[in-house]
Coordinates of C-alpha atoms and ligand atoms in Angstrom, one line a residue:
M23 CA -38.8 59.2 -41.6
S24 CA -35.4 60.8 -42.1
I25 CA -35.1 63.8 -44.4
A26 CA -32.2 64.1 -46.8
I27 CA -31.3 67.3 -48.8
I28 CA -29.2 67.1 -51.9
G29 CA -27.7 70.5 -52.7
G30 CA -26.8 71.5 -56.2
T31 CA -24.8 74.3 -57.7
G32 CA -24.9 77.3 -55.3
L33 CA -25.9 75.1 -52.3
T34 CA -22.8 73.2 -51.1
S35 CA -23.6 73.9 -47.5
L36 CA -26.8 74.5 -45.6
H37 CA -27.3 77.7 -43.7
G38 CA -28.6 77.1 -40.2
L39 CA -27.6 73.4 -40.2
E40 CA -26.2 72.4 -36.8
I41 CA -23.7 69.8 -37.8
D42 CA -23.4 66.6 -35.7
H43 CA -21.0 64.7 -37.8
R44 CA -20.0 63.7 -41.3
E45 CA -20.0 60.2 -42.6
M46 CA -18.4 58.6 -45.6
V47 CA -20.3 55.7 -47.0
H48 CA -18.7 53.2 -49.3
T49 CA -21.4 51.8 -51.6
P50 CA -21.6 48.8 -54.0
Y51 CA -21.6 51.5 -56.7
G52 CA -18.5 53.4 -55.6
E53 CA -18.1 56.6 -53.7
P54 CA -20.8 59.3 -53.2
S55 CA -19.9 62.9 -54.1
G56 CA -18.6 63.3 -50.5
P57 CA -19.4 62.5 -46.9
I58 CA -23.0 62.8 -45.8
T59 CA -23.4 65.6 -43.3
H60 CA -25.7 64.7 -40.4
G61 CA -27.2 67.5 -38.5
H62 CA -30.3 69.4 -37.3
L63 CA -32.1 72.0 -39.3
H64 CA -34.8 73.9 -37.3
G65 CA -34.7 71.1 -34.7
K66 CA -35.2 68.3 -37.2
A67 CA -32.6 65.7 -38.0
V68 CA -31.5 66.0 -41.6
M69 CA -28.8 64.6 -43.8
F70 CA -27.1 66.8 -46.4
L71 CA -25.1 65.9 -49.5
A72 CA -23.5 68.3 -52.0
R73 CA -24.2 66.7 -55.4
H74 CA -21.2 68.1 -57.1
G75 CA -18.9 67.6 -54.0
Y76 CA -18.3 70.1 -51.3
G77 CA -15.7 71.9 -53.4
H78 CA -18.1 71.8 -56.4
T79 CA -15.6 69.7 -58.5
I80 CA -17.8 67.0 -60.0
P81 CA -19.6 67.9 -63.3
P82 CA -23.2 66.7 -63.8
H83 CA -22.2 63.8 -66.1
K84 CA -19.6 62.5 -63.6
V85 CA -21.8 62.6 -60.5
N86 CA -22.1 59.1 -59.1
Y87 CA -25.9 59.3 -58.8
R88 CA -26.3 55.7 -57.8
A89 CA -23.8 56.0 -55.0
N90 CA -25.4 59.2 -53.7
V91 CA -28.9 57.9 -53.7
W92 CA -27.9 54.5 -52.3
A93 CA -25.9 56.1 -49.5
L94 CA -28.8 58.2 -48.4
K95 CA -31.1 55.2 -48.4
H96 CA -28.5 53.2 -46.5
L97 CA -28.3 55.9 -43.8
G98 CA -32.1 55.7 -43.3
A99 CA -33.4 58.5 -45.5
S100 CA -37.0 58.1 -46.5
R101 CA -37.5 61.5 -48.1
V102 CA -35.2 63.5 -50.4
L103 CA -35.5 67.2 -51.1
A104 CA -33.4 67.9 -54.1
V105 CA -32.2 71.4 -55.0
A106 CA -31.0 72.1 -58.6
A107 CA -30.0 75.0 -60.7
V108 CA -31.9 75.1 -64.1
G109 CA -32.4 77.3 -67.1
G110 CA -35.8 78.7 -67.8
I111 CA -37.7 78.0 -71.0
T112 CA -41.3 79.1 -70.7
P113 CA -42.3 82.7 -69.7
A114 CA -43.0 82.0 -66.0
M115 CA -39.6 80.5 -65.4
E116 CA -37.8 83.8 -64.9
P117 CA -34.2 83.9 -63.6
A118 CA -34.0 83.8 -59.8
R119 CA -37.5 82.1 -59.6
I120 CA -38.1 78.9 -57.7
A121 CA -40.1 76.1 -59.4
F122 CA -41.3 72.7 -58.3
P123 CA -41.3 70.4 -61.4
D124 CA -44.0 67.8 -61.6
Q125 CA -42.7 66.0 -64.8
I126 CA -39.4 65.2 -66.4
I127 CA -38.1 64.2 -69.8
D128 CA -34.7 62.5 -69.9
Y129 CA -32.3 63.5 -72.7
T130 CA -29.2 62.3 -70.9
W131 CA -27.1 59.4 -72.2
S132 CA -24.5 56.9 -71.0
R133 CA -25.1 57.6 -67.3
D134 CA -25.6 54.7 -64.9
H135 CA -29.3 55.1 -64.6
T136 CA -30.7 52.1 -62.8
F137 CA -30.0 49.8 -59.8
F138 CA -31.7 47.0 -61.7
D139 CA -29.0 45.9 -64.2
E140 CA -27.0 43.3 -62.4
D141 CA -27.7 39.9 -60.8
L142 CA -31.0 39.8 -62.6
T143 CA -33.3 37.1 -61.5
H144 CA -36.2 39.0 -62.9
V145 CA -36.7 42.3 -64.9
T146 CA -37.9 45.2 -62.8
H147 CA -39.9 48.1 -64.4
V148 CA -40.7 50.8 -61.8
D149 CA -43.8 53.0 -62.4
F150 CA -42.6 56.5 -63.2
T151 CA -45.9 58.1 -64.4
H152 CA -45.5 60.8 -61.8
P153 CA -41.8 61.1 -61.2
Y154 CA -41.9 63.3 -58.2
D155 CA -43.5 62.3 -54.9
R156 CA -47.0 63.9 -54.6
D157 CA -47.0 64.5 -50.8
L158 CA -43.5 66.0 -50.7
R159 CA -44.4 68.3 -53.6
E160 CA -47.5 69.4 -51.7
Q161 CA -45.5 70.1 -48.7
L162 CA -43.1 72.2 -50.7
I163 CA -46.0 74.1 -52.3
A164 CA -47.7 74.7 -48.9
A165 CA -44.4 75.8 -47.3
A166 CA -43.7 78.2 -50.2
R167 CA -47.2 79.7 -49.9
S168 CA -46.8 80.1 -46.1
I169 CA -43.8 82.3 -46.6
E170 CA -45.3 84.1 -49.7
L171 CA -42.6 82.8 -51.9
D172 CA -43.4 83.5 -55.5
A173 CA -42.7 79.9 -56.8
V174 CA -44.0 78.2 -59.9
E175 CA -45.8 75.1 -58.6
S176 CA -45.5 72.8 -61.6
G177 CA -43.5 72.3 -64.8
T178 CA -41.7 69.8 -66.9
Y179 CA -37.9 69.5 -66.4
G180 CA -35.8 68.5 -69.4
A181 CA -32.7 66.7 -68.2
T182 CA -29.8 67.3 -70.6
Q183 CA -26.3 65.7 -70.6
G184 CA -24.1 68.7 -70.2
P185 CA -21.6 69.9 -69.1
R186 CA -22.0 72.3 -72.0
L187 CA -25.1 74.5 -72.1
E188 CA -27.6 73.8 -74.9
T189 CA -27.8 75.4 -78.4
A190 CA -30.6 77.7 -79.2
A191 CA -32.1 75.0 -81.5
E192 CA -32.0 72.4 -78.6
I193 CA -33.9 74.8 -76.4
R194 CA -36.5 75.3 -79.1
R195 CA -36.8 71.6 -79.4
L196 CA -37.2 71.2 -75.6
R197 CA -39.9 73.8 -75.7
R198 CA -41.7 72.0 -78.5
D199 CA -41.4 68.8 -76.4
G200 CA -43.2 70.6 -73.5
C201 CA -40.3 71.4 -71.3
D202 CA -40.5 74.4 -69.0
L203 CA -37.1 74.1 -67.4
V204 CA -33.7 72.6 -68.4
G205 CA -31.1 71.2 -66.1
M206 CA -28.3 68.6 -66.1
T207 CA -28.8 66.6 -62.9
G208 CA -32.5 65.7 -62.7
M209 CA -31.9 62.3 -64.3
P210 CA -31.0 59.7 -63.3
E211 CA -31.2 61.0 -59.7
T212 CA -35.0 61.2 -59.8
V213 CA -35.6 57.7 -61.0
L214 CA -32.9 56.1 -58.8
A215 CA -34.7 57.5 -55.8
R216 CA -37.9 55.9 -57.1
E217 CA -36.2 52.6 -57.6
L218 CA -35.1 52.6 -54.0
G219 CA -38.5 53.6 -52.7
L220 CA -37.5 57.1 -51.6
A221 CA -40.0 59.9 -51.7
Y222 CA -38.3 62.6 -53.9
A223 CA -39.2 66.1 -54.9
A224 CA -37.1 68.9 -56.4
S225 CA -36.9 72.6 -56.0
A226 CA -35.4 74.2 -59.1
V227 CA -33.7 77.5 -59.0
V228 CA -33.8 79.3 -62.3
A229 CA -30.3 80.6 -63.0
N230 CA -30.7 82.0 -66.6
W231 CA -32.9 81.9 -69.6
G232 CA -32.3 78.9 -71.8
A233 CA -30.0 79.4 -74.7
G234 CA -31.4 81.7 -77.4
I235 CA -34.3 83.0 -75.3
G236 CA -34.1 86.8 -75.3
G237 CA -31.4 86.7 -78.0
A238 CA -28.3 87.3 -75.9
E239 CA -25.7 84.7 -75.0
I240 CA -25.7 83.3 -71.6
D241 CA -23.8 85.4 -69.1
M242 CA -22.0 83.5 -66.4
G243 CA -22.0 86.6 -64.1
E244 CA -25.7 86.8 -64.3
I245 CA -26.0 83.1 -63.6
E246 CA -24.0 83.6 -60.4
E247 CA -26.1 86.5 -59.3
N248 CA -29.4 84.8 -60.0
L249 CA -28.2 81.7 -58.1
R250 CA -27.3 83.8 -55.2
L251 CA -30.7 85.4 -55.1
G252 CA -32.4 82.0 -55.7
M253 CA -30.5 80.2 -53.0
E254 CA -31.5 82.8 -50.5
K255 CA -35.1 81.9 -51.3
I256 CA -34.2 78.2 -51.0
R257 CA -32.9 78.7 -47.5
D258 CA -36.2 80.4 -46.5
L259 CA -38.1 77.6 -48.2
L260 CA -36.1 74.8 -46.4
G261 CA -36.7 76.7 -43.2
A262 CA -40.4 76.5 -43.8
V263 CA -40.7 73.0 -45.2
V264 CA -38.4 71.0 -43.0
P265 CA -40.4 71.6 -39.7
R266 CA -43.6 70.4 -41.6
L267 CA -42.1 67.0 -42.5
Ligands
HPA12 N1 -29.1 74.5 -69.2 C1 -28.9 73.3 -68.5 N2 -28.6 73.3 -67.2 C2 -28.6 74.5 -66.5 C3 -28.8 75.7 -67.2 C4 -29.1 75.7 -68.6 O1 -29.4 76.7 -69.2 N3 -28.7 76.7 -66.3 C5 -28.4 76.1 -65.1 N4 -28.4 74.8 -65.2

């Protein structure tokens, strides 16, 4: 039952990871964002992949999500803990908070979003009623409680195309649709993991208020500072959750 961690913006390396080796995987879908790092975190074998590349050079719409997810499955991952920076929409989703989304709405377009579109002998529809793995989410929630991390334990993630941030009207629309968070990488990563039978759950780090909330424009300096604070919490959270898995 191998554990894989996909790090997003602000998490291109894992603090405390004892690295054994790095491995490049060539997939039928092309190259992943970088080599997969094999190592041990708190005594447990884990794999780590930086979603945007180790130098953070791949924008959200250019990430080869199929290659990333396929590579982790190929190397034996059965569970994926994804970490992603997001914007906050509803009042609980304050900058620097951690949230564990339980639903997602896909607003992305023209991304390779399925493994089931070639060599079709039959049409496959995966169940996606509950997009995140229940057990893995419960472990995240229990781990967060055990370290008294003030995390939001549910929420709907709106996945936007990027790389630009949203307009104020788009954020109002997402809120009307029921989104609590907005990010650019949740889809198709989440559904691709489901298609390959991987248990997948996400920890979202709120970097900023969504566009138009609070009136001011989005300040990139504030995003950096909130991500720094949020990623410190993620390190504590991973330290608490990985030994439980
Ligand atoms: N919108 C979309 N993605 C994001 C944001 C945002 O405001 N902040 C961090 N990732």
